[in-house]
């Protein structure tokens, strides 16, 4: 594929409900989209960086800068055999994985379209439908949270994840377990604890969680290994998993037993596939995380989730939980069994609503 043109846009998309984690509340997304044109084929990718550097050091604005000044110039005008040929070209740029993944995602979409196959198939995915869970943010009261849990279970979702932090943990999980004793439940702390909280973290074993996601520091592996030796609940790593090398080290150290793979955090499909394969070889389950994506990022997550070692329900859920109107057609829907059907058309398998994107665009820049 000859990379003839790259366009980046920033769109503004208000969430239907705020989303709060231990690092803050989001009410509206500012999302960077990448559209790549190669031999007349258009591919789309989404940058999952947040508005501020709170989940990771990347933000909407750093991603824009890195794409414009460093990543796009490295591929523009070049002819790639495969989408995976981009990763070595990006390697000299340290980090900024979400910016890289936005561009790489568009290239994989193009490769799948050119081959005339669904992106899931190009990746080696096997599932016809993927199992779905939901991630529920910190709320204004436990009662409101319980109502949400009930609503999501009624909609069919196969597991519930709730965000926790010191003070919004024991009571909240106790209330959920009381009302729903047998559901598949997990908690995500987004790095809100330290080893000094060990007695409190140990109390979480009581709730029979499927896993405890990222209890300790965002860049830590060592303390997680110490913690895993002290608790029965499996630890799932999110924030520090930025490469297959990190996964190798985490598994060697015993920092956790489950890996959350996010395309943006690991820099795209090429690295995600390596992580998937290593975990599969080591018997470590993986699942697909979410970053409040618009339809484009959401559909990429669906494709990734079809790989055989994605054995646990991910944070990939229906468009309507986030947006009044999505930017793809049709929007992503979930069955009463809590599954999403994998699209069968070539590439992303959904159509991108370019008129709607145009109307949401705050800025755009084209490179040819
Ligand atoms: O830690 O998984 C996380 C959203 C933004 C940043 C980090 C995380 C999340 C989520 C939401 O949990 C997942 C989703 O519904 O997209
Ligand atoms: Mg997480």
XYZ file of C-alpha atoms and ligand atoms in Angstrom:
385
model
C 0.000 0.000 0.000
C 1.306 3.406 -1.002
C 0.503 5.994 1.662
C -0.759 8.912 -0.410
C -2.545 11.022 2.150
C -3.063 11.224 5.899
C -5.666 13.394 7.557
C -5.962 13.919 11.298
C -9.024 15.441 12.908
C -10.040 16.282 16.401
C -13.705 15.718 17.152
C -15.687 16.755 20.225
C -18.171 14.195 21.508
C -20.128 14.662 24.773
C -20.713 11.490 26.843
C -24.342 10.646 27.678
C -23.217 10.248 31.305
C -20.011 11.358 33.018
C -17.397 8.671 33.625
C -15.430 8.882 36.864
C -12.309 6.940 37.860
C -9.840 7.356 40.718
C -7.951 9.861 38.532
C -10.909 12.088 37.629
C -14.213 12.677 35.877
C -14.761 12.907 32.088
C -17.916 14.521 30.686
C -16.895 15.081 27.091
C -14.304 13.459 24.833
C -11.875 15.219 22.512
C -10.862 12.430 20.156
C -8.190 12.419 17.441
C -9.112 10.348 14.375
C -6.654 9.350 11.644
C -7.769 8.742 8.063
C -5.192 7.262 5.717
C -5.620 7.053 1.936
C -3.678 4.439 -0.012
C -4.362 3.611 -3.664
C -7.868 5.043 -3.343
C -8.733 3.037 -0.189
C -9.581 4.909 3.024
C -8.623 3.469 6.414
C -9.639 4.810 9.822
C -7.953 4.718 13.208
C -8.737 6.318 16.571
C -6.351 7.729 19.138
C -7.392 6.690 22.673
C -5.419 9.375 24.533
C -7.482 11.194 27.130
C -8.034 14.954 27.306
C -5.421 15.240 30.078
C -2.314 13.194 31.038
C -4.004 11.302 33.862
C -4.420 7.691 32.717
C -1.065 7.937 30.927
C 1.232 10.825 29.995
C -0.385 11.085 26.569
C -3.201 13.545 25.883
C -5.261 14.645 22.885
C -2.771 17.457 22.276
C 0.452 15.448 22.668
C -0.945 12.858 20.264
C -1.730 15.573 17.700
C 1.822 16.921 17.995
C 3.493 13.498 17.750
C 1.337 12.418 14.808
C 1.863 15.648 12.873
C 5.557 16.209 13.554
C 6.992 12.705 13.897
C 4.784 9.761 12.912
C 3.007 10.933 9.756
C 6.280 12.100 8.134
C 7.711 8.606 8.726
C 5.057 6.864 6.585
C 3.841 9.527 4.150
C 4.738 8.695 0.518
C 6.135 5.286 1.500
C 4.984 1.951 0.120
C 4.383 -0.657 2.800
C 3.929 -4.345 2.102
C 1.864 -4.804 5.247
C 0.382 -2.672 8.029
C 2.854 -4.283 10.439
C 5.712 -2.658 8.487
C 4.806 0.642 10.181
C 5.877 -0.453 13.683
C 9.644 -0.482 12.903
C 9.301 2.993 11.315
C 7.727 4.325 14.537
C 10.252 2.659 16.826
C 12.639 5.616 17.053
C 9.853 7.602 18.730
C 9.885 6.496 22.359
C 6.480 5.840 23.881
C 3.471 7.816 22.569
C 1.824 4.493 21.849
C -1.694 5.902 21.516
C -0.566 8.237 18.734
C 1.159 5.295 17.003
C -1.866 3.027 17.364
C -4.200 5.570 15.742
C -2.138 5.542 12.555
C -1.390 1.815 12.641
C -5.108 1.037 13.053
C -5.922 2.927 9.853
C -3.238 0.929 7.999
C -4.675 -2.399 9.202
C -8.126 -1.269 8.027
C -6.620 -0.566 4.583
C -4.789 -3.908 4.450
C -8.014 -5.768 5.306
C -9.996 -3.832 2.673
C -7.357 -4.492 0.035
C -7.416 -8.209 0.891
C -11.248 -8.112 0.830
C -11.529 -9.641 4.331
C -12.890 -8.477 7.705
C -10.202 -7.001 9.934
C -10.866 -9.749 12.521
C -10.009 -12.386 9.915
C -6.825 -10.589 8.858
C -5.716 -10.605 12.510
C -6.376 -14.339 12.821
C -9.552 -13.931 14.889
C -11.928 -16.857 15.157
C -14.968 -15.720 17.143
C -18.246 -14.859 15.384
C -19.413 -12.956 18.453
C -17.524 -11.585 21.417
C -18.532 -11.713 25.107
C -19.082 -8.279 26.642
C -18.776 -6.695 30.047
C -19.258 -3.135 31.246
C -17.077 -0.741 33.197
C -19.131 1.393 35.599
C -17.610 4.583 36.966
C -17.593 5.988 40.471
C -21.033 7.454 41.166
C -22.622 10.031 43.455
C -24.153 7.341 45.696
C -24.091 3.576 46.217
C -27.824 3.453 45.481
C -27.301 5.058 42.042
C -24.507 2.586 41.327
C -26.687 -0.391 42.270
C -29.371 0.843 39.857
C -26.774 0.941 37.096
C -25.503 -2.545 37.870
C -29.060 -3.821 37.733
C -29.715 -2.104 34.401
C -26.540 -3.491 32.780
C -27.276 -7.030 34.000
C -30.814 -6.731 32.612
C -29.309 -5.644 29.279
C -27.401 -8.961 29.238
C -23.810 -7.945 30.022
C -21.778 -10.940 31.179
C -19.672 -9.243 33.826
C -19.653 -6.052 35.833
C -16.538 -4.010 36.522
C -16.711 -1.140 38.970
C -14.168 1.566 39.565
C -12.849 1.769 43.116
C -10.592 4.006 45.206
C -9.917 4.210 48.960
C -13.291 5.111 50.521
C -15.308 3.886 47.487
C -14.443 0.205 47.743
C -15.424 -2.054 50.672
C -18.881 -0.581 51.153
C -19.609 -0.447 47.430
C -18.465 -4.005 46.670
C -20.294 -5.255 49.778
C -23.532 -3.639 48.611
C -23.190 -5.131 45.109
C -22.420 -8.620 46.461
C -25.355 -8.375 48.839
C -27.793 -7.574 46.059
C -26.172 -9.786 43.376
C -24.374 -12.642 45.183
C -23.434 -14.706 42.118
C -22.605 -12.300 39.284
C -19.193 -12.109 37.632
C -17.762 -9.020 39.338
C -14.399 -7.241 39.255
C -12.925 -3.943 40.411
C -10.500 -1.482 38.809
C -8.527 0.914 41.039
C -6.578 2.752 38.317
C -3.522 2.857 40.590
C -5.311 4.399 43.596
C -3.574 2.289 46.301
C -0.076 1.616 47.585
C 1.413 -1.251 49.584
C 0.675 0.791 52.723
C -3.005 -0.049 52.035
C -2.325 -3.800 52.241
C -4.806 -4.473 55.076
C -7.589 -2.729 53.141
C -6.724 -4.447 49.859
C -6.718 -7.844 51.627
C -10.332 -7.243 52.646
C -11.284 -7.287 48.946
C -10.601 -11.064 48.854
C -13.881 -11.383 50.713
C -15.916 -10.378 47.637
C -14.765 -13.196 45.315
C -13.844 -10.843 42.501
C -12.852 -12.326 39.132
C -9.844 -10.022 39.394
C -8.565 -6.771 40.851
C -7.345 -4.447 38.096
C -4.339 -2.154 38.601
C -4.437 -1.601 42.371
C -0.936 -0.046 42.556
C 1.108 2.604 40.727
C 0.586 3.099 36.981
C 4.192 2.194 36.103
C 4.810 -0.476 38.740
C 5.489 -4.190 38.345
C 7.501 -4.993 41.493
C 5.016 -3.982 44.187
C 2.241 -5.743 42.297
C 4.298 -8.948 42.543
C 4.605 -8.463 46.307
C 0.871 -7.770 46.566
C -0.090 -10.810 44.451
C 1.752 -13.033 46.963
C -0.433 -11.590 49.756
C -3.909 -11.794 48.212
C -6.039 -14.574 46.725
C -7.793 -12.374 44.143
C -5.970 -12.489 40.788
C -4.386 -9.172 39.839
C -4.998 -7.892 36.307
C -2.501 -5.374 34.934
C -3.637 -2.422 32.804
C -1.573 0.821 32.893
C 2.003 -0.636 32.885
C 1.359 -3.000 29.960
C 2.866 -1.008 27.093
C 4.770 -3.750 25.225
C 5.345 -7.490 24.988
C 8.601 -6.960 26.905
C 6.653 -5.479 29.830
C 4.366 -8.504 29.769
C 7.326 -10.885 29.805
C 8.750 -9.092 32.843
C 5.385 -8.922 34.622
C 4.786 -12.656 34.183
C 8.332 -13.516 35.209
C 7.992 -11.376 38.361
C 4.485 -12.652 39.164
C 2.983 -9.134 39.071
C -0.400 -10.458 37.974
C -2.291 -13.387 36.502
C -4.442 -11.683 33.853
C -3.572 -9.065 31.205
C -5.819 -6.272 29.919
C -4.798 -5.467 26.328
C -5.600 -1.998 24.979
C -4.629 -1.236 21.404
C -3.715 2.367 22.192
C -1.622 1.635 25.255
C 0.490 -1.006 23.452
C 0.945 1.016 20.240
C -1.345 -0.935 17.917
C -2.126 -4.397 16.567
C 1.446 -5.477 15.822
C 2.396 -5.317 19.514
C -1.057 -6.458 20.695
C -0.705 -9.651 18.646
C 2.693 -10.367 20.208
C 1.246 -9.873 23.704
C -1.714 -12.082 22.855
C 0.570 -14.857 21.617
C 2.949 -14.709 24.599
C 0.057 -14.837 27.077
C -1.522 -17.729 25.209
C 1.764 -19.662 25.320
C 2.032 -19.026 29.086
C -1.624 -19.892 29.802
C -2.432 -16.342 30.896
C -5.928 -15.106 29.950
C -6.349 -11.710 28.281
C -9.299 -9.400 27.633
C -9.803 -6.192 25.701
C -9.922 -2.958 27.676
C -11.794 0.177 26.650
C -10.975 3.888 26.629
C -14.415 5.470 26.069
C -13.903 5.071 22.328
C -16.087 6.414 19.560
C -17.412 3.880 17.061
C -14.134 3.678 15.157
C -12.022 2.672 18.163
C -14.864 0.446 19.370
C -14.927 -1.516 16.105
C -11.150 -1.961 16.246
C -11.620 -3.381 19.762
C -14.233 -5.823 18.461
C -11.786 -7.108 15.826
C -9.011 -7.561 18.409
C -11.376 -9.390 20.790
C -11.925 -12.215 18.273
C -8.434 -13.665 18.878
C -8.482 -17.049 20.638
C -6.895 -16.058 23.966
C -9.464 -13.284 24.599
C -11.276 -15.699 26.908
C -12.759 -13.174 29.353
C -15.478 -10.580 28.614
C -13.901 -7.211 27.790
C -14.858 -3.564 28.343
C -16.291 -3.426 24.823
C -19.950 -2.466 25.051
C -22.767 -0.797 23.116
C -22.387 2.674 21.546
C -25.524 3.897 23.334
C -23.833 3.625 26.741
C -21.535 6.468 25.642
C -23.050 8.479 22.792
C -26.409 9.906 21.814
C -25.331 9.274 18.242
C -22.179 7.415 17.183
C -19.943 8.218 14.186
C -20.402 4.818 12.519
C -23.375 3.135 10.845
C -24.952 1.084 12.292
C -23.956 1.814 15.883
C -22.510 -1.030 17.992
C -25.257 -3.025 19.705
C -25.192 -5.815 22.274
C -27.468 -8.900 22.226
C -29.617 -9.921 25.230
C -26.939 -12.601 25.840
C -24.318 -9.889 26.261
C -22.460 -10.413 23.000
C -21.518 -8.281 19.994
C -21.639 -9.919 16.538
C -18.414 -9.588 14.636
C -19.011 -7.753 11.338
C -18.472 -9.718 8.142
C -17.725 -6.904 5.662
C -14.192 -6.096 4.492
C -12.057 -3.883 6.768
C -13.853 -2.426 9.776
C -17.167 -3.813 8.479
C -19.122 -0.718 9.591
C -19.506 2.449 7.577
C -17.901 5.619 8.848
C -20.348 8.537 8.986
C -18.130 11.198 7.418
C -20.858 13.871 7.417
C -21.338 13.485 11.137
C -17.581 13.490 11.714
C -17.337 16.687 9.671
C -19.978 18.341 11.855
C -18.120 17.348 15.058
C -14.666 18.415 13.847
C -12.823 21.092 15.847
C -9.648 21.043 13.733
C -8.129 19.045 10.932
C -4.851 18.837 9.101
C -4.034 16.993 5.869
C -0.698 15.720 4.659
C -0.125 14.589 1.080
O -8.829 1.762 33.367
O -9.930 0.592 31.989
C -9.615 1.701 32.447
C -11.696 4.439 30.754
C -10.751 5.424 30.601
C -9.474 5.208 31.064
C -9.141 4.000 31.692
C -10.087 2.999 31.829
C -11.391 3.247 31.387
C -12.480 2.298 31.554
C -13.663 2.463 30.633
O -12.543 1.470 32.441
C -13.823 1.352 29.685
C -14.861 1.701 28.653
O -16.026 1.512 28.926
O -14.477 2.178 27.556
Mg -8.190 -0.191 33.898
